[in-house]
Short mmCIF file of C-alpha atoms in Angstrom, two decimals:
data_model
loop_
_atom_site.label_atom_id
_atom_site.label_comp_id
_atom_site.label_asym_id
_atom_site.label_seq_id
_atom_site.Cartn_x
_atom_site.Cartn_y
_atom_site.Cartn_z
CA UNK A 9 38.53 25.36 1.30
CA UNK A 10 41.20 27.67 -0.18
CA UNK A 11 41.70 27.42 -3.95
CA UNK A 12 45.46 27.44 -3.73
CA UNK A 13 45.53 23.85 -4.31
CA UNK A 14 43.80 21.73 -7.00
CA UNK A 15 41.33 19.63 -6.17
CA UNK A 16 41.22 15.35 -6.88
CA UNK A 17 38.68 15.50 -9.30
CA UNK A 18 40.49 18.55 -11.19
CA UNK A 19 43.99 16.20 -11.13
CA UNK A 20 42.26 13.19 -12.20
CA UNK A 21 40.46 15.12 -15.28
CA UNK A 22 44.31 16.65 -15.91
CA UNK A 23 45.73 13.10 -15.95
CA UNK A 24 43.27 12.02 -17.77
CA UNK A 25 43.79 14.36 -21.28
CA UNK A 26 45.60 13.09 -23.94
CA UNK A 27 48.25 16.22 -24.52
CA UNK A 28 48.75 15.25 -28.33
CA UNK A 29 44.71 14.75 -28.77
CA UNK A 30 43.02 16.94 -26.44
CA UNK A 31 40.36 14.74 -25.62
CA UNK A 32 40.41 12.29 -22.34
CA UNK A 33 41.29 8.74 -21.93
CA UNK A 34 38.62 6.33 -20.41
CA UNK A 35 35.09 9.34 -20.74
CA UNK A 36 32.84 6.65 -19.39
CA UNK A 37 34.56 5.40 -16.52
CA UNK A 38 36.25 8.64 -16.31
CA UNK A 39 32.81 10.38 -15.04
CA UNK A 40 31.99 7.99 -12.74
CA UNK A 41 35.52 8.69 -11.19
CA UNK A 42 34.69 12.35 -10.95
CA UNK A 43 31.75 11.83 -8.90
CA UNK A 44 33.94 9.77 -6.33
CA UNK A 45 37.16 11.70 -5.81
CA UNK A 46 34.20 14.61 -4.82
CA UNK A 47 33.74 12.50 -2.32
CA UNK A 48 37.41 11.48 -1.30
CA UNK A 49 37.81 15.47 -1.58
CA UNK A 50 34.86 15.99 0.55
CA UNK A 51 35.89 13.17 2.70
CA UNK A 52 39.45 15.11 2.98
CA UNK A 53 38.17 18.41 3.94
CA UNK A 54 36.14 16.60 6.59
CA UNK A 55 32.86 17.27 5.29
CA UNK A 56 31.99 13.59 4.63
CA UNK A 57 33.01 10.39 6.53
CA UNK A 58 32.66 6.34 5.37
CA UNK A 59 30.14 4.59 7.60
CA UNK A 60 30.50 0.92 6.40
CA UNK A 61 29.91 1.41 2.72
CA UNK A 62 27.92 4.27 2.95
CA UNK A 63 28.92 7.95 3.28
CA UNK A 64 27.80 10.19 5.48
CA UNK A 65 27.89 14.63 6.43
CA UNK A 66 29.30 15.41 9.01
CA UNK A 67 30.02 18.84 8.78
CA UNK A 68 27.63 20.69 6.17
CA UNK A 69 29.52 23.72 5.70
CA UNK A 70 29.99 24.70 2.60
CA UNK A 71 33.90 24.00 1.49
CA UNK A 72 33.66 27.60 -1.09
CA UNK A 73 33.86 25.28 -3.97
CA UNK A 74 30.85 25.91 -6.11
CA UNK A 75 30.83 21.89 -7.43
CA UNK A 76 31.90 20.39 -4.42
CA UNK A 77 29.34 22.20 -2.69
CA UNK A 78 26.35 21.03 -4.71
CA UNK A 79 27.47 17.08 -4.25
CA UNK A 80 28.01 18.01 -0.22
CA UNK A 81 24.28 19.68 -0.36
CA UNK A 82 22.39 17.19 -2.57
CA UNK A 83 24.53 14.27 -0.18
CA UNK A 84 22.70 16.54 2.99
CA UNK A 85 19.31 16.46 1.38
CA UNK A 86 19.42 12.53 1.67
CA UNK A 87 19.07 12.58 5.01
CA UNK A 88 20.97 9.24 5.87
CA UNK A 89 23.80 8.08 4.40
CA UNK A 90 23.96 6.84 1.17
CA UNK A 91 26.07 3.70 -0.10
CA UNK A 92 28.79 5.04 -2.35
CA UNK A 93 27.83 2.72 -5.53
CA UNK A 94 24.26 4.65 -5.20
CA UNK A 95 25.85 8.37 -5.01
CA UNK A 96 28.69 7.36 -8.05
CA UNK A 97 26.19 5.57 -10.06
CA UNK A 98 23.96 8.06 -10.14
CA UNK A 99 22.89 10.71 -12.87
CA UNK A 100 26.03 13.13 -13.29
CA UNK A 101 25.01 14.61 -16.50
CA UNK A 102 27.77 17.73 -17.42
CA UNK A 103 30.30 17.13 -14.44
CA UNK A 104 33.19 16.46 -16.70
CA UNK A 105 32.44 18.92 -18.65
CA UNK A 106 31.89 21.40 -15.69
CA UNK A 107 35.63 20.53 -14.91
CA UNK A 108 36.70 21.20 -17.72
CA UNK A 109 35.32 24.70 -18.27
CA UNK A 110 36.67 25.13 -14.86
CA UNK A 111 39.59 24.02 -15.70
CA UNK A 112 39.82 26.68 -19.08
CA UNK A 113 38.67 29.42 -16.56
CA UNK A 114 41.72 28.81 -14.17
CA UNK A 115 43.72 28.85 -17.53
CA UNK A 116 45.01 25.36 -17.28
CA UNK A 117 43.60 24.18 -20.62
CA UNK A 118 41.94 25.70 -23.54
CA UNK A 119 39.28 25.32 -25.44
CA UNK A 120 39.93 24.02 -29.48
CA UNK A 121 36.71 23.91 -31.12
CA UNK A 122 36.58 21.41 -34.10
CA UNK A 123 34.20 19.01 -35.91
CA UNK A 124 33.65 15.51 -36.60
CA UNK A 125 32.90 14.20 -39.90
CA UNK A 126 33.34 17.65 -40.73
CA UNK A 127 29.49 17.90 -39.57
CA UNK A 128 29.70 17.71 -35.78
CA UNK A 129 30.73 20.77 -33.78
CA UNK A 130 32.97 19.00 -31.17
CA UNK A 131 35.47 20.90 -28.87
CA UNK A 132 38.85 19.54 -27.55
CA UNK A 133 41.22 20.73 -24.53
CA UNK A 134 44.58 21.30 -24.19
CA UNK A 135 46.75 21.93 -21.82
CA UNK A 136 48.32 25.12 -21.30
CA UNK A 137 50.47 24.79 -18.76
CA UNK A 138 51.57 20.94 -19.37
CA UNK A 139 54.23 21.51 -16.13
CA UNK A 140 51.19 21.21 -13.67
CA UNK A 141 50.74 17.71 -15.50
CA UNK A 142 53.65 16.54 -15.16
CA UNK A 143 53.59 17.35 -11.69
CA UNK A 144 50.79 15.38 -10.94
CA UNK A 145 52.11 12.48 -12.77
CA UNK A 146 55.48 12.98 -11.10
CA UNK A 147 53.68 12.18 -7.54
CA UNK A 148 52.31 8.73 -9.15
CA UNK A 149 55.31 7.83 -10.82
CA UNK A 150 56.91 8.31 -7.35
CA UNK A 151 55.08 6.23 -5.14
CA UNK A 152 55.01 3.53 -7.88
CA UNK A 153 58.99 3.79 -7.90
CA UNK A 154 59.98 4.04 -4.25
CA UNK A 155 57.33 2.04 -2.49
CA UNK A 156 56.74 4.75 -0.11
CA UNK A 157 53.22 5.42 1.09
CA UNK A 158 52.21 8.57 -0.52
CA UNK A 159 50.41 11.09 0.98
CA UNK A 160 46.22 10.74 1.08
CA UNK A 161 45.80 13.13 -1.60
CA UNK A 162 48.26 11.20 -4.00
CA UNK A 163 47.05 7.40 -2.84
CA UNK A 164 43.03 8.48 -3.55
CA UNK A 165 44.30 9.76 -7.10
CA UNK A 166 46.07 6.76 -7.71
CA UNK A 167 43.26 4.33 -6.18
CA UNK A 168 40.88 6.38 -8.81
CA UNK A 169 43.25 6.57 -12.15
CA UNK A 170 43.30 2.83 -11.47
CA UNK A 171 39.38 2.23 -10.65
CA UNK A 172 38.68 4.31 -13.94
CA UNK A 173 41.07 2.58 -16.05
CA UNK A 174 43.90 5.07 -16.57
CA UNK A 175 46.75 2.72 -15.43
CA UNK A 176 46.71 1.84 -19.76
CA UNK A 177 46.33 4.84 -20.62
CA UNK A 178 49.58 6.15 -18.37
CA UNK A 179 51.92 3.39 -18.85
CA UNK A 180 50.63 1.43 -21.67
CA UNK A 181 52.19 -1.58 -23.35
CA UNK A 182 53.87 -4.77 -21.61
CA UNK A 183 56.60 -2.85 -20.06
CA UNK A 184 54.16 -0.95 -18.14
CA UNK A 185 52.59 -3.86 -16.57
CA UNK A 186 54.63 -3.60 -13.24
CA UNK A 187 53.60 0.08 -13.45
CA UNK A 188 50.22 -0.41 -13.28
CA UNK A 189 50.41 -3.34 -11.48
CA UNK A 190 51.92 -1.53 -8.42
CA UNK A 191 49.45 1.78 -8.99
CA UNK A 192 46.65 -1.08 -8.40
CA UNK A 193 48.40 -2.15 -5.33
CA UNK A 194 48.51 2.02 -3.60
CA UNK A 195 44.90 1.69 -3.09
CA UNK A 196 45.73 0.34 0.07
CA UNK A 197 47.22 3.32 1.35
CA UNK A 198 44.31 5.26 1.79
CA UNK A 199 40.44 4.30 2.76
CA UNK A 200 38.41 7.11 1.51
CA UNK A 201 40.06 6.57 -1.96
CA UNK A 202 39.63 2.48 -1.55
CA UNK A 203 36.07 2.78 -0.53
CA UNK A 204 35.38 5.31 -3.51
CA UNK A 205 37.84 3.15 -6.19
CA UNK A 206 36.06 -0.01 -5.22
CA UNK A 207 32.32 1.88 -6.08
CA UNK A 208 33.45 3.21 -8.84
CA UNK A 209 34.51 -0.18 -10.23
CA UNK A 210 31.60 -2.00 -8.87
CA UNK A 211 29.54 0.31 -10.85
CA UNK A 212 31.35 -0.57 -14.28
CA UNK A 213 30.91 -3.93 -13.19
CA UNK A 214 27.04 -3.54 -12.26
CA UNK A 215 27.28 -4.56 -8.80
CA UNK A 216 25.28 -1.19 -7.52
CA UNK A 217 21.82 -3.50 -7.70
CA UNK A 218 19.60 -3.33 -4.40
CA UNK A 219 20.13 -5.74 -2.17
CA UNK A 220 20.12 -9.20 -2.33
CA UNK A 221 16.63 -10.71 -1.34
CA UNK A 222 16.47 -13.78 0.59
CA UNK A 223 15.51 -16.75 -1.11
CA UNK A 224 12.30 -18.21 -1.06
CA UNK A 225 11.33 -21.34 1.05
CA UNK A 226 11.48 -24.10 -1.03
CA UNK A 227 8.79 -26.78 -0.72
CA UNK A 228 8.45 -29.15 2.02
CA UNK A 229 9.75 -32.20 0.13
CA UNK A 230 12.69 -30.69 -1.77
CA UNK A 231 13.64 -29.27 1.96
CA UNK A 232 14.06 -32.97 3.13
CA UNK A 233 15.96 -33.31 -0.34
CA UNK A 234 17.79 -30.52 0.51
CA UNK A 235 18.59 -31.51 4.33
CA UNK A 236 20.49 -34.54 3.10
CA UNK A 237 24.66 -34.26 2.11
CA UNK A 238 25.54 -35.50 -1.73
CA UNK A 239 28.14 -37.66 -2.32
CA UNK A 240 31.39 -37.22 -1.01
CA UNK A 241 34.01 -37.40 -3.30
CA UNK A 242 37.01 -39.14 -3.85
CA UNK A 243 39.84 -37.77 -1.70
CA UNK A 244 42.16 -36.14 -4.01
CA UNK A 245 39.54 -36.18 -6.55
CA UNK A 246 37.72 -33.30 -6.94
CA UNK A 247 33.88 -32.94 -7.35
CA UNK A 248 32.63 -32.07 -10.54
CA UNK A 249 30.00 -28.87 -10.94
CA UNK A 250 26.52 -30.57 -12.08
CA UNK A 251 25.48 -29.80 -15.80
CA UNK A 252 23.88 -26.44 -16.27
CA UNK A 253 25.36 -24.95 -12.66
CA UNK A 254 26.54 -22.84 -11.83
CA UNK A 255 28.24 9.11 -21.42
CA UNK A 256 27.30 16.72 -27.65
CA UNK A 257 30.74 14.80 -27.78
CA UNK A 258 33.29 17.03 -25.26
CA UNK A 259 36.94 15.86 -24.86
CA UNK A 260 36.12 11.84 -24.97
#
């Protein structure tokens, strides 16, 4: 993979820092995103394909990006495919903090060191080329505006800024609400990003448990209990529900 353009997880990371603040909107969610626009930028330079819910190699060749190529390896040394909530929820200790000394390497932010409390060493990033940022957000603001399917690149960024929670963070407020509204609504446009964006916010929501076990036989008398309907009710009056049914601190 040539470096000429910037990768998904480097864009979302970009989109992501507060230019006034250096630090980044959303850090929790925000590493969890990471870990799955690797895989929509595996999945894009066809290293990596969805299989159901799961992901799978296809091609292990290295892409000749040092990060991307330790998620495509440590995806390899699985052996089957993995279901994406698994791979996202996962242990990613450092990745956003890999990006962004990648990021201050390729001179597109640097490095403010600072403390907190005047006790804690912290360290914040800013941009130093805020054009390539506006760029980005440019491509978002346009598919939100026209209504024309972007491109795959732009729709798995979008599906991802809103999975992670960035739609407040990039057009706050109640005049924004159509904004993020319709950046919710471009994670149609591409399946790789929906697959990933739905993980990612299954995994905030804790829905990356094992599967569901089946339920145990109940005995023989509550099965007859069981086997016969309830009460039907009313028509046009509905039933009622029974009683009692029913991530040091870097660039936050």
């Amino acid at each position: 993979m040539g470096r000429s353009r910037r990768t998904i997880p480097e864009e979302l990371l970009l989109l992501a820092l507060d230019p006034t603040t250096g630090t980044t909107a959303q850090p929790q969610s925000l590493d969890l995103g990471l870990a799955g626009a690797q895989l929509v930028e595996l999945a894009l330079a066809g290293r990596i394909a969805p299989d159901g819910d799961r992901i799978a190699v296809v091609v292990p060749r290295p892409t000749g990006d040092p990060t991307l190529d330790c998620a495509l390896e440590l995806l390899r040394r699985r052996g089957a495919p993995v279901r994406a909530v698994h791979w996202i929820g996962g242990p990613r200790l450092g990745l956003r903090q890999t990006y962004l000394s990648h990021l201050e390497r390729c001179g597109m932010v640097q490095a403010v060191p600072g403390q907190m409390c005047g006790v804690l060493p912290t360290t914040r990033y800013q941009a130093t080329d805020t054009a390539i940022s506006r760029e980005i957000r440019a491509r978002l603001d346009s598919a939100i505006r026209t209504g024309v399917p972007p491109d795959p690149r732009t729709a798995a960024l979008a599906a991802l800024a809103h999975a992670v929670g960035l739609g407040k963070h990039l057009y706050p407020g109640n005049e924004g609400r159509s904004s993020r509204s319709r950046l919710r609504d471009l994670i149609r446009h591409d399946p790789m990003g929906g697959l990933v964006a739905h993980a990612v916010m299954d995994v905030q929501n804790g829905a990356a448990a094992q599967p569901r076990r089946a339920p145990a036989p109940a005995p023989a008398g509550r099965q007859a209990a069981a086997a016969r309907p309830g009460p039907e009710p009313a028509r046009g009056v509905p039933m009622q529900p029974r009683r009692g049914s029913m991530a040091r601190v870097v660039a936050h």
